[in-house]
Amino acid sequence: MVDRALDPAVVLERRQLAQTWETPRTVVGWLSSVDHKEIGKRYLVTAFVFLLLGGVEALILRLQLARPNEAVLSPEAYDQIFTLHGVTMIFLYALPVLSGFSNYLWPLLLGSRDMAFPRLNAFSYWTFLGAGVFIYASVFMGQAPNAGWFDYVPLAGREHDPGLNIDVYALGIVFLGVSTTVGAINFVVTLLRTRAPGMSINRMPILVWGTITASVANLFAVPALTAACLLLWLDRQFGMHFYDIAGGGQPLLWQHLFWFFGHPWVYALVLPAMGIVSDALPTFCRRPLVGYTAVALATVATMVIGFGVWVHHMFAVGMPPLAMSFFGAASMVIAIPSAVSVFAWIATIWTGRPVWTTAFLYFAGFILLFVIGGVSGFMTAAVPLDWQLTDTYFVVAHLHYVLLGINVFPVIGGLYYWFPKMTGRLMDERLGKWSFWTAFIGFNVAFFPMHVAGLMGMPRRIYTYPAGMGWGGPNLITSVGSFVFAAGVLLTVWNVIRSRTRGAPAGANPWDAPTLEWSVASPPPAYNFARLPIVASRHPLWEDRLGEGTGRSVLDSDIRLTEGRETLATTPLDAEADAILRMPGDTPIPLLLGLALTVLFFALLWKGWWLAGAALVVSALLTAAWLRPSRRAPREESARG
Amino acid sequence: MADLSLDRPLPVAPSGYRSSGWWGLATVIATEAALFVFLIFAYAYLGSQSATPWPPGGAPALRLAGPNTVVLLASSLAAWWGQKGIERGRRGQLVLGLAIALVLGAVFAGVQGLEWAAKPHGPSDSAYLSLYFTITGVHLAHVAVGLAVLLALLVWAALGEFTAARHEHVGVGLLYWHFVDAVWLVVFTTFYLTPRMGIF
Ligand code: HEM
Ligand SMILES: [Cu+2]
């Protein structure tokens, strides 16, 4: 690229753009920002805080389970901490952290200046934070949720659990669902509307495929959990009868609704993470991903099949054999698209020239863990085996291999990969390698023996166990391994903190990566692209090397769009320019609306109906202020500068 | 190639104009529709597992719900007529259409309240009544949101915010109102018609 940064006309143009797009460096400015990069970073930091909280909880659990008849925790405390750990990891860490990456990266990957709905983006962050605070407030009331992250009735019913614990769960999950849903809507519309000219769907990075698939799935899966929690809350607060047999209800209704959500959701937790690997791994192999189309299709196929297999979480509840065979088989079919991705990654490494950076190590480690987790998943999908293994530690081992393996390892790898883009500085490689090996070894030491404990019959969700069962050995190893793993994660956290100020300057493209986000400065300017790019291939920055596609991407085009916050809208499939979008400026309304909803949910928890009503009215007024029509009429203009 | 089409002037529009807002609402509708699907699933599931006749006491009477359905559909129609007006620049027609829609919607909610009051038992009396009050209640909550949308549109229309060239909010807002009506048809069919058709 020719550096035109010295041309006075260009300098002026950029200064003007910066003025339009930058958020004032004041508290109000900070609270009002709708910049997707800012929001993405907030998501990442918040989700990491929750990862650490969930990790501390996990370590406390492991202290309790390290030896037989241990009494670090009372049974009640165990229940709360174990539930909080699951809820935190699943709802407050695993998905939000991926939203963080996607929010930060999408417009940069797609060659746009912002998401389709910047204010909605800010709102989804504030509601996520509000829901997190809501759930964690229960800890200070001593009433944290205590029936597991799956929250099965009748255990979670009022007779067995009369405190506020489960109400916190039910309301908190509904609240969080608001955040997830509006986030998903934003991704869907962003994908349809704001890709750079030429960014047709067969040129989108796999991370985009993963996030869009997860988002569409969320639109259909999250309402199942919302419905389940709403009915639970009504049962508990108003004595309704959805789940109790006595009044004509059915406990299994909870399980169906919960797992109809739960199973697709686990794919929402992994597909964007798999996308991180599919996009970042090839950079370190110095070649494009093998089988791009197959991997993109596999992503979508996984989700489609994923909607049909929820019953495999319920094999033990007693069902007709035909239903069980069907759902068992369907569960195994899902291994096919997963295998497609695995083979694509292996082939990419095999035929490439891997550079052994920390990020690469995390991705390579991920592939191994994914395979182990996949095999144990295959085992539990076989009905007779599942009958043996269900509700044992084997399942806990499987679940951690997939969740940590497919979510945490790619996320940390992605952090090492994109940190230079976000901060302008590289992370320390030596510390990074230490963190990887500590985490990787600690992880396997911690979780592999859980398979053994499970096969030896150790049930899951128990707060202690008697001596002489033979479970003491594997449990002690597991506990030691957990602490080693935690140390590995802490090394990464330390690395982040240190490198933010002391890392080596990164430059625009330190990894020599092929995708659009690396074509702009690190960190990117508030407006992302001074001139909007026109894309001609899947790897705009590697075109000279690959000779791919017919034309050449234009990264410094003459599309300027400098009249206020503007970006280009393109058509959904072929990404042809079709309008100039005027984007909204910064505003505190999303924050205020998030606050109003937080008040609403606390009011519902404490049955302050008047306060709840007031919060609703305030929310409605804020929404009206948000959506007030613009007086500007559409006009016609050329996008060229 | 994409860059060719850039040579013609493009419409410059406030964010959300044309498809963004419409697509946004379409996705909201998709997810809200899914919520109702799961609620209706709960009805079907509990009905199918019920040991006693379903619905208990036979199908509910159509005396109020039947005409009320017509009222709600009429409200959609009035709103649609108003929208046609603003497309031709007739602001008065929009205001009138929205006002009629708002009144009819409010009547629907009121009648629904009467129907609730007429039930001899409350939602905590049986699984069936829990379902009835919850599902119609969730629908009523959607009606309330829809009425708020109609009200906002009405105020903005009266203040002259919409013109023939600038009325995207009307189309998007009314799409939501039509959705609320469509959902009622599903709820109505589930509770009032399927028992008469011998399903459950
Ligand atoms: C240091 C890392 C971790 C350790 C030592 C750990 C340990 C544990 C322990 C001891 C339990 C309780 C099992 C039982 O009593 O049956 C548990 C449950 C759970 N963990 Fe973790 N965990 C870790 C990280 C994670 C992560 C990163 C996730 C998700 C992304 C996660 C998700 C879950 C879930 C969902 C449950 C509930 C399991 C169930 O359904 O029975 N954990 N974990
Ligand atoms: Cu599953």
Short mmCIF file of N, CA, C and O in Angstrom, two decimals, chain A residues 471-558:
data_model
loop_
_atom_site.label_atom_id
_atom_site.label_comp_id
_atom_site.label_asym_id
_atom_site.label_seq_id
_atom_site.Cartn_x
_atom_site.Cartn_y
_atom_site.Cartn_z
N TRP A 471 -12.39 -43.30 44.96
CA TRP A 471 -12.52 -42.04 44.21
C TRP A 471 -11.52 -41.00 44.69
O TRP A 471 -11.34 -39.97 44.05
N GLY A 472 -10.90 -41.25 45.83
CA GLY A 472 -10.02 -40.26 46.42
C GLY A 472 -8.86 -39.91 45.51
O GLY A 472 -8.55 -38.73 45.32
N GLY A 473 -8.23 -40.93 44.92
CA GLY A 473 -7.05 -40.69 44.07
C GLY A 473 -7.36 -39.77 42.91
O GLY A 473 -6.79 -38.67 42.80
N PRO A 474 -8.27 -40.18 42.00
CA PRO A 474 -8.56 -39.31 40.86
C PRO A 474 -9.00 -37.91 41.29
O PRO A 474 -8.66 -36.92 40.64
N ASN A 475 -9.74 -37.82 42.39
CA ASN A 475 -10.21 -36.50 42.80
C ASN A 475 -9.08 -35.59 43.26
O ASN A 475 -9.08 -34.40 42.99
N LEU A 476 -8.11 -36.20 43.96
CA LEU A 476 -6.99 -35.39 44.41
C LEU A 476 -6.20 -34.87 43.20
O LEU A 476 -5.86 -33.69 43.12
N ILE A 477 -5.97 -35.78 42.23
CA ILE A 477 -5.25 -35.36 41.02
C ILE A 477 -6.02 -34.23 40.34
O ILE A 477 -5.46 -33.21 39.94
N THR A 478 -7.34 -34.41 40.21
CA THR A 478 -8.17 -33.38 39.58
C THR A 478 -8.00 -32.04 40.28
O THR A 478 -7.83 -31.00 39.64
N SER A 479 -8.05 -32.06 41.59
CA SER A 479 -7.96 -30.79 42.32
C SER A 479 -6.62 -30.12 42.10
O SER A 479 -6.55 -28.91 41.89
N VAL A 480 -5.56 -30.92 42.13
CA VAL A 480 -4.24 -30.34 41.90
C VAL A 480 -4.18 -29.75 40.48
O VAL A 480 -3.76 -28.60 40.28
N GLY A 481 -4.65 -30.53 39.52
CA GLY A 481 -4.65 -30.05 38.14
C GLY A 481 -5.43 -28.75 37.98
O GLY A 481 -5.02 -27.86 37.23
N SER A 482 -6.56 -28.61 38.68
CA SER A 482 -7.36 -27.38 38.56
C SER A 482 -6.54 -26.17 38.93
O SER A 482 -6.63 -25.13 38.27
N PHE A 483 -5.77 -26.31 40.00
CA PHE A 483 -4.99 -25.15 40.42
C PHE A 483 -3.89 -24.82 39.41
O PHE A 483 -3.60 -23.67 39.15
N VAL A 484 -3.32 -25.87 38.82
CA VAL A 484 -2.30 -25.63 37.80
C VAL A 484 -2.94 -24.92 36.60
O VAL A 484 -2.42 -23.93 36.08
N PHE A 485 -4.11 -25.42 36.20
CA PHE A 485 -4.81 -24.78 35.08
C PHE A 485 -5.09 -23.31 35.38
O PHE A 485 -4.84 -22.42 34.57
N ALA A 486 -5.60 -23.07 36.59
CA ALA A 486 -5.93 -21.70 36.98
C ALA A 486 -4.68 -20.82 36.90
O ALA A 486 -4.74 -19.67 36.45
N ALA A 487 -3.53 -21.38 37.29
CA ALA A 487 -2.30 -20.60 37.22
C ALA A 487 -2.00 -20.22 35.77
O ALA A 487 -1.57 -19.11 35.48
N GLY A 488 -2.25 -21.16 34.86
CA GLY A 488 -2.03 -20.87 33.44
C GLY A 488 -2.89 -19.70 32.98
O GLY A 488 -2.43 -18.80 32.26
N VAL A 489 -4.17 -19.70 33.38
CA VAL A 489 -5.06 -18.61 32.98
C VAL A 489 -4.57 -17.29 33.59
O VAL A 489 -4.56 -16.24 32.93
N LEU A 490 -4.13 -17.36 34.84
CA LEU A 490 -3.65 -16.13 35.49
C LEU A 490 -2.42 -15.57 34.78
O LEU A 490 -2.26 -14.35 34.68
N LEU A 491 -1.56 -16.47 34.27
CA LEU A 491 -0.40 -15.98 33.53
C LEU A 491 -0.84 -15.15 32.32
O LEU A 491 -0.25 -14.12 32.01
N THR A 492 -1.91 -15.61 31.66
CA THR A 492 -2.42 -14.84 30.52
C THR A 492 -2.97 -13.49 30.99
O THR A 492 -2.72 -12.46 30.36
N VAL A 493 -3.70 -13.51 32.09
CA VAL A 493 -4.25 -12.25 32.61
C VAL A 493 -3.10 -11.28 32.92
O VAL A 493 -3.14 -10.10 32.55
N TRP A 494 -2.07 -11.80 33.57
CA TRP A 494 -0.90 -10.99 33.89
C TRP A 494 -0.26 -10.45 32.62
O TRP A 494 0.10 -9.27 32.52
N ASN A 495 -0.17 -11.31 31.63
CA ASN A 495 0.40 -10.93 30.34
C ASN A 495 -0.38 -9.77 29.72
O ASN A 495 0.19 -8.80 29.21
N VAL A 496 -1.71 -9.86 29.79
CA VAL A 496 -2.56 -8.80 29.25
C VAL A 496 -2.28 -7.48 29.97
O VAL A 496 -2.05 -6.44 29.35
N ILE A 497 -2.27 -7.56 31.29
CA ILE A 497 -2.10 -6.33 32.06
C ILE A 497 -0.74 -5.69 31.75
O ILE A 497 -0.63 -4.48 31.52
N ARG A 498 0.30 -6.52 31.72
CA ARG A 498 1.64 -6.03 31.48
C ARG A 498 1.80 -5.46 30.06
O ARG A 498 2.34 -4.39 29.85
N SER A 499 1.30 -6.24 29.09
CA SER A 499 1.56 -5.88 27.70
C SER A 499 0.80 -4.64 27.26
O SER A 499 1.17 -4.00 26.27
N ARG A 500 -0.28 -4.33 27.96
CA ARG A 500 -1.05 -3.14 27.56
C ARG A 500 -0.17 -1.91 27.57
O ARG A 500 -0.33 -1.02 26.74
N THR A 501 0.72 -1.84 28.50
CA THR A 501 1.58 -0.65 28.56
C THR A 501 3.01 -0.96 28.13
O THR A 501 3.71 -0.10 27.64
N ARG A 502 3.44 -2.21 28.32
CA ARG A 502 4.86 -2.47 28.09
C ARG A 502 5.14 -3.36 26.89
O ARG A 502 6.30 -3.66 26.61
N GLY A 503 4.10 -3.82 26.20
CA GLY A 503 4.34 -4.70 25.06
C GLY A 503 5.05 -3.97 23.92
O GLY A 503 5.02 -2.74 23.83
N ALA A 504 5.67 -4.75 23.06
CA ALA A 504 6.35 -4.14 21.91
C ALA A 504 5.31 -3.59 20.94
O ALA A 504 4.26 -4.20 20.75
N PRO A 505 5.56 -2.43 20.32
CA PRO A 505 4.59 -1.87 19.36
C PRO A 505 4.32 -2.87 18.25
O PRO A 505 5.24 -3.55 17.77
N ALA A 506 3.03 -2.96 17.85
CA ALA A 506 2.65 -4.05 16.96
C ALA A 506 2.67 -3.67 15.49
O ALA A 506 2.97 -4.50 14.64
N GLY A 507 2.34 -2.44 15.16
CA GLY A 507 2.17 -2.11 13.76
C GLY A 507 0.84 -2.64 13.26
O GLY A 507 0.14 -3.36 13.98
N ALA A 508 0.48 -2.28 12.04
CA ALA A 508 -0.86 -2.61 11.55
C ALA A 508 -1.06 -4.11 11.41
O ALA A 508 -2.11 -4.65 11.74
N ASN A 509 -0.05 -4.84 10.96
CA ASN A 509 -0.27 -6.26 10.65
C ASN A 509 0.88 -7.13 11.13
O ASN A 509 1.64 -7.67 10.33
N PRO A 510 1.00 -7.31 12.45
CA PRO A 510 2.18 -8.01 12.97
C PRO A 510 2.27 -9.47 12.56
O PRO A 510 3.36 -10.02 12.50
N TRP A 511 1.13 -10.11 12.28
CA TRP A 511 1.18 -11.54 11.95
C TRP A 511 1.22 -11.77 10.45
O TRP A 511 1.17 -12.90 10.01
N ASP A 512 1.21 -10.71 9.67
CA ASP A 512 1.10 -10.86 8.23
C ASP A 512 -0.19 -11.64 7.90
O ASP A 512 -0.17 -12.65 7.22
N ALA A 513 -1.29 -11.15 8.46
CA ALA A 513 -2.57 -11.84 8.32
C ALA A 513 -3.32 -11.35 7.09
O ALA A 513 -3.03 -10.27 6.59
N PRO A 514 -4.29 -12.14 6.59
CA PRO A 514 -4.90 -11.83 5.30
C PRO A 514 -6.18 -11.00 5.33
O PRO A 514 -6.67 -10.61 4.29
N THR A 515 -6.80 -10.81 6.51
CA THR A 515 -8.16 -10.24 6.49
C THR A 515 -8.17 -8.74 6.77
O THR A 515 -7.21 -8.18 7.27
N LEU A 516 -9.33 -8.13 6.47
CA LEU A 516 -9.44 -6.67 6.42
C LEU A 516 -9.05 -5.93 7.68
O LEU A 516 -8.53 -4.82 7.62
N GLU A 517 -9.31 -6.55 8.86
CA GLU A 517 -9.05 -5.79 10.09
C GLU A 517 -7.58 -5.43 10.19
O GLU A 517 -7.21 -4.46 10.85
N TRP A 518 -6.71 -6.19 9.52
CA TRP A 518 -5.27 -5.92 9.62
C TRP A 518 -4.82 -4.87 8.62
O TRP A 518 -3.63 -4.54 8.55
N SER A 519 -5.76 -4.33 7.82
CA SER A 519 -5.37 -3.30 6.87
C SER A 519 -5.41 -1.91 7.48
O SER A 519 -4.97 -0.95 6.89
N VAL A 520 -5.98 -1.81 8.69
CA VAL A 520 -6.04 -0.49 9.33
C VAL A 520 -5.04 -0.44 10.49
O VAL A 520 -4.53 -1.47 10.92
N ALA A 521 -4.82 0.77 11.01
CA ALA A 521 -3.84 0.93 12.09
C ALA A 521 -4.24 0.12 13.32
O ALA A 521 -5.39 -0.27 13.48
N SER A 522 -3.28 -0.15 14.18
CA SER A 522 -3.56 -0.79 15.47
C SER A 522 -3.25 0.21 16.58
O SER A 522 -2.11 0.66 16.63
N PRO A 523 -4.17 0.51 17.47
CA PRO A 523 -5.60 0.21 17.38
C PRO A 523 -6.27 1.00 16.27
O PRO A 523 -5.77 2.05 15.90
N PRO A 524 -7.38 0.49 15.74
CA PRO A 524 -8.03 1.16 14.61
C PRO A 524 -8.58 2.52 15.02
O PRO A 524 -8.97 2.70 16.18
N PRO A 525 -8.62 3.47 14.09
CA PRO A 525 -9.24 4.76 14.40
C PRO A 525 -10.74 4.59 14.65
O PRO A 525 -11.32 3.57 14.26
N ALA A 526 -11.36 5.59 15.28
CA ALA A 526 -12.77 5.47 15.64
C ALA A 526 -13.65 5.17 14.44
O ALA A 526 -14.66 4.48 14.55
N TYR A 527 -13.24 5.65 13.28
CA TYR A 527 -14.08 5.46 12.09
C TYR A 527 -13.70 4.19 11.32
O TYR A 527 -14.21 3.95 10.23
N ASN A 528 -12.82 3.39 11.83
CA ASN A 528 -12.35 2.14 11.21
C ASN A 528 -11.61 2.35 9.90
O ASN A 528 -10.42 2.16 9.82
N PHE A 529 -12.37 2.70 8.85
CA PHE A 529 -11.78 2.85 7.53
C PHE A 529 -11.97 4.28 7.07
O PHE A 529 -13.10 4.74 6.96
N ALA A 530 -10.88 4.98 6.77
CA ALA A 530 -11.01 6.33 6.28
C ALA A 530 -11.71 6.29 4.92
O ALA A 530 -12.63 7.06 4.65
N ARG A 531 -11.25 5.40 4.05
CA ARG A 531 -11.93 5.16 2.77
C ARG A 531 -12.45 3.74 2.84
O ARG A 531 -11.70 2.81 3.16
N LEU A 532 -13.72 3.55 2.50
CA LEU A 532 -14.28 2.20 2.63
C LEU A 532 -13.66 1.26 1.59
O LEU A 532 -13.49 1.63 0.43
N PRO A 533 -13.30 0.05 2.01
CA PRO A 533 -12.65 -0.87 1.08
C PRO A 533 -13.66 -1.48 0.10
O PRO A 533 -14.85 -1.55 0.38
N ILE A 534 -13.14 -1.91 -1.03
CA ILE A 534 -13.94 -2.70 -1.99
C ILE A 534 -13.24 -4.05 -2.08
O ILE A 534 -12.05 -4.11 -2.36
N VAL A 535 -14.00 -5.10 -1.81
CA VAL A 535 -13.38 -6.40 -1.62
C VAL A 535 -13.52 -7.25 -2.87
O VAL A 535 -14.58 -7.28 -3.49
N ALA A 536 -12.43 -7.93 -3.25
CA ALA A 536 -12.50 -8.76 -4.45
C ALA A 536 -12.15 -10.22 -4.16
O ALA A 536 -12.18 -11.05 -5.06
N SER A 537 -11.82 -10.55 -2.91
CA SER A 537 -11.48 -11.94 -2.63
C SER A 537 -11.63 -12.21 -1.15
O SER A 537 -11.93 -11.31 -0.36
N ARG A 538 -11.35 -13.45 -0.76
CA ARG A 538 -11.49 -13.87 0.62
C ARG A 538 -10.31 -13.38 1.47
O ARG A 538 -10.40 -13.29 2.67
N HIS A 539 -9.18 -13.12 0.84
CA HIS A 539 -7.98 -12.74 1.58
C HIS A 539 -7.40 -11.46 0.99
O HIS A 539 -6.38 -11.50 0.30
N PRO A 540 -8.05 -10.33 1.26
CA PRO A 540 -7.66 -9.08 0.60
C PRO A 540 -6.18 -8.76 0.76
O PRO A 540 -5.58 -8.17 -0.14
N LEU A 541 -5.55 -9.14 1.88
CA LEU A 541 -4.17 -8.75 2.08
C LEU A 541 -3.16 -9.77 1.54
O LEU A 541 -1.97 -9.57 1.62
N TRP A 542 -3.67 -10.88 1.05
CA TRP A 542 -2.76 -11.90 0.51
C TRP A 542 -2.91 -12.05 -0.99
O TRP A 542 -2.41 -13.02 -1.58
N GLU A 543 -3.64 -11.12 -1.61
CA GLU A 543 -3.98 -11.34 -3.02
C GLU A 543 -2.74 -11.46 -3.90
O GLU A 543 -2.70 -12.30 -4.82
N ASP A 544 -1.74 -10.64 -3.63
CA ASP A 544 -0.55 -10.70 -4.48
C ASP A 544 0.10 -12.07 -4.42
O ASP A 544 0.57 -12.61 -5.40
N ARG A 545 0.07 -12.62 -3.19
CA ARG A 545 0.71 -13.90 -2.99
C ARG A 545 -0.09 -15.05 -3.60
O ARG A 545 0.45 -15.97 -4.19
N LEU A 546 -1.43 -14.98 -3.44
CA LEU A 546 -2.25 -16.13 -3.81
C LEU A 546 -2.72 -16.08 -5.26
O LEU A 546 -3.07 -17.11 -5.83
N GLY A 547 -2.76 -14.89 -5.82
CA GLY A 547 -3.32 -14.78 -7.16
C GLY A 547 -4.76 -15.25 -7.22
O GLY A 547 -5.23 -15.77 -8.21
N GLU A 548 -5.48 -15.04 -6.10
CA GLU A 548 -6.84 -15.56 -5.99
C GLU A 548 -7.83 -14.55 -6.57
O GLU A 548 -7.58 -13.35 -6.53
N GLY A 549 -8.94 -15.03 -7.12
CA GLY A 549 -9.99 -14.12 -7.58
C GLY A 549 -9.64 -13.46 -8.91
O GLY A 549 -8.55 -13.63 -9.44
N THR A 550 -10.60 -12.69 -9.41
CA THR A 550 -10.39 -12.08 -10.72
C THR A 550 -9.75 -10.71 -10.62
O THR A 550 -8.81 -10.40 -11.32
N GLY A 551 -10.27 -9.89 -9.69
CA GLY A 551 -9.71 -8.53 -9.58
C GLY A 551 -8.85 -8.41 -8.35
O GLY A 551 -8.41 -9.39 -7.76
N ARG A 552 -8.60 -7.17 -7.97
CA ARG A 552 -7.84 -6.89 -6.77
C ARG A 552 -8.72 -6.07 -5.85
O ARG A 552 -9.43 -5.17 -6.30
N SER A 553 -8.68 -6.34 -4.56
CA SER A 553 -9.41 -5.52 -3.62
C SER A 553 -8.81 -4.12 -3.60
O SER A 553 -7.60 -3.96 -3.77
N VAL A 554 -9.68 -3.13 -3.39
CA VAL A 554 -9.18 -1.75 -3.28
C VAL A 554 -9.32 -1.32 -1.84
O VAL A 554 -10.42 -1.12 -1.35
N LEU A 555 -8.20 -1.22 -1.14
CA LEU A 555 -8.28 -0.92 0.29
C LEU A 555 -8.32 0.57 0.54
O LEU A 555 -8.68 1.03 1.61
N ASP A 556 -7.93 1.34 -0.44
CA ASP A 556 -7.88 2.77 -0.25
C ASP A 556 -8.70 3.41 -1.36
O ASP A 556 -8.20 4.22 -2.12
N SER A 557 -9.97 3.03 -1.43
CA SER A 557 -10.80 3.44 -2.55
C SER A 557 -11.14 4.92 -2.45
O SER A 557 -10.68 5.60 -1.54
N ASP A 558 -11.95 5.40 -3.38
CA ASP A 558 -12.32 6.81 -3.27
C ASP A 558 -13.72 6.97 -2.68
O ASP A 558 -14.36 7.99 -2.86
#
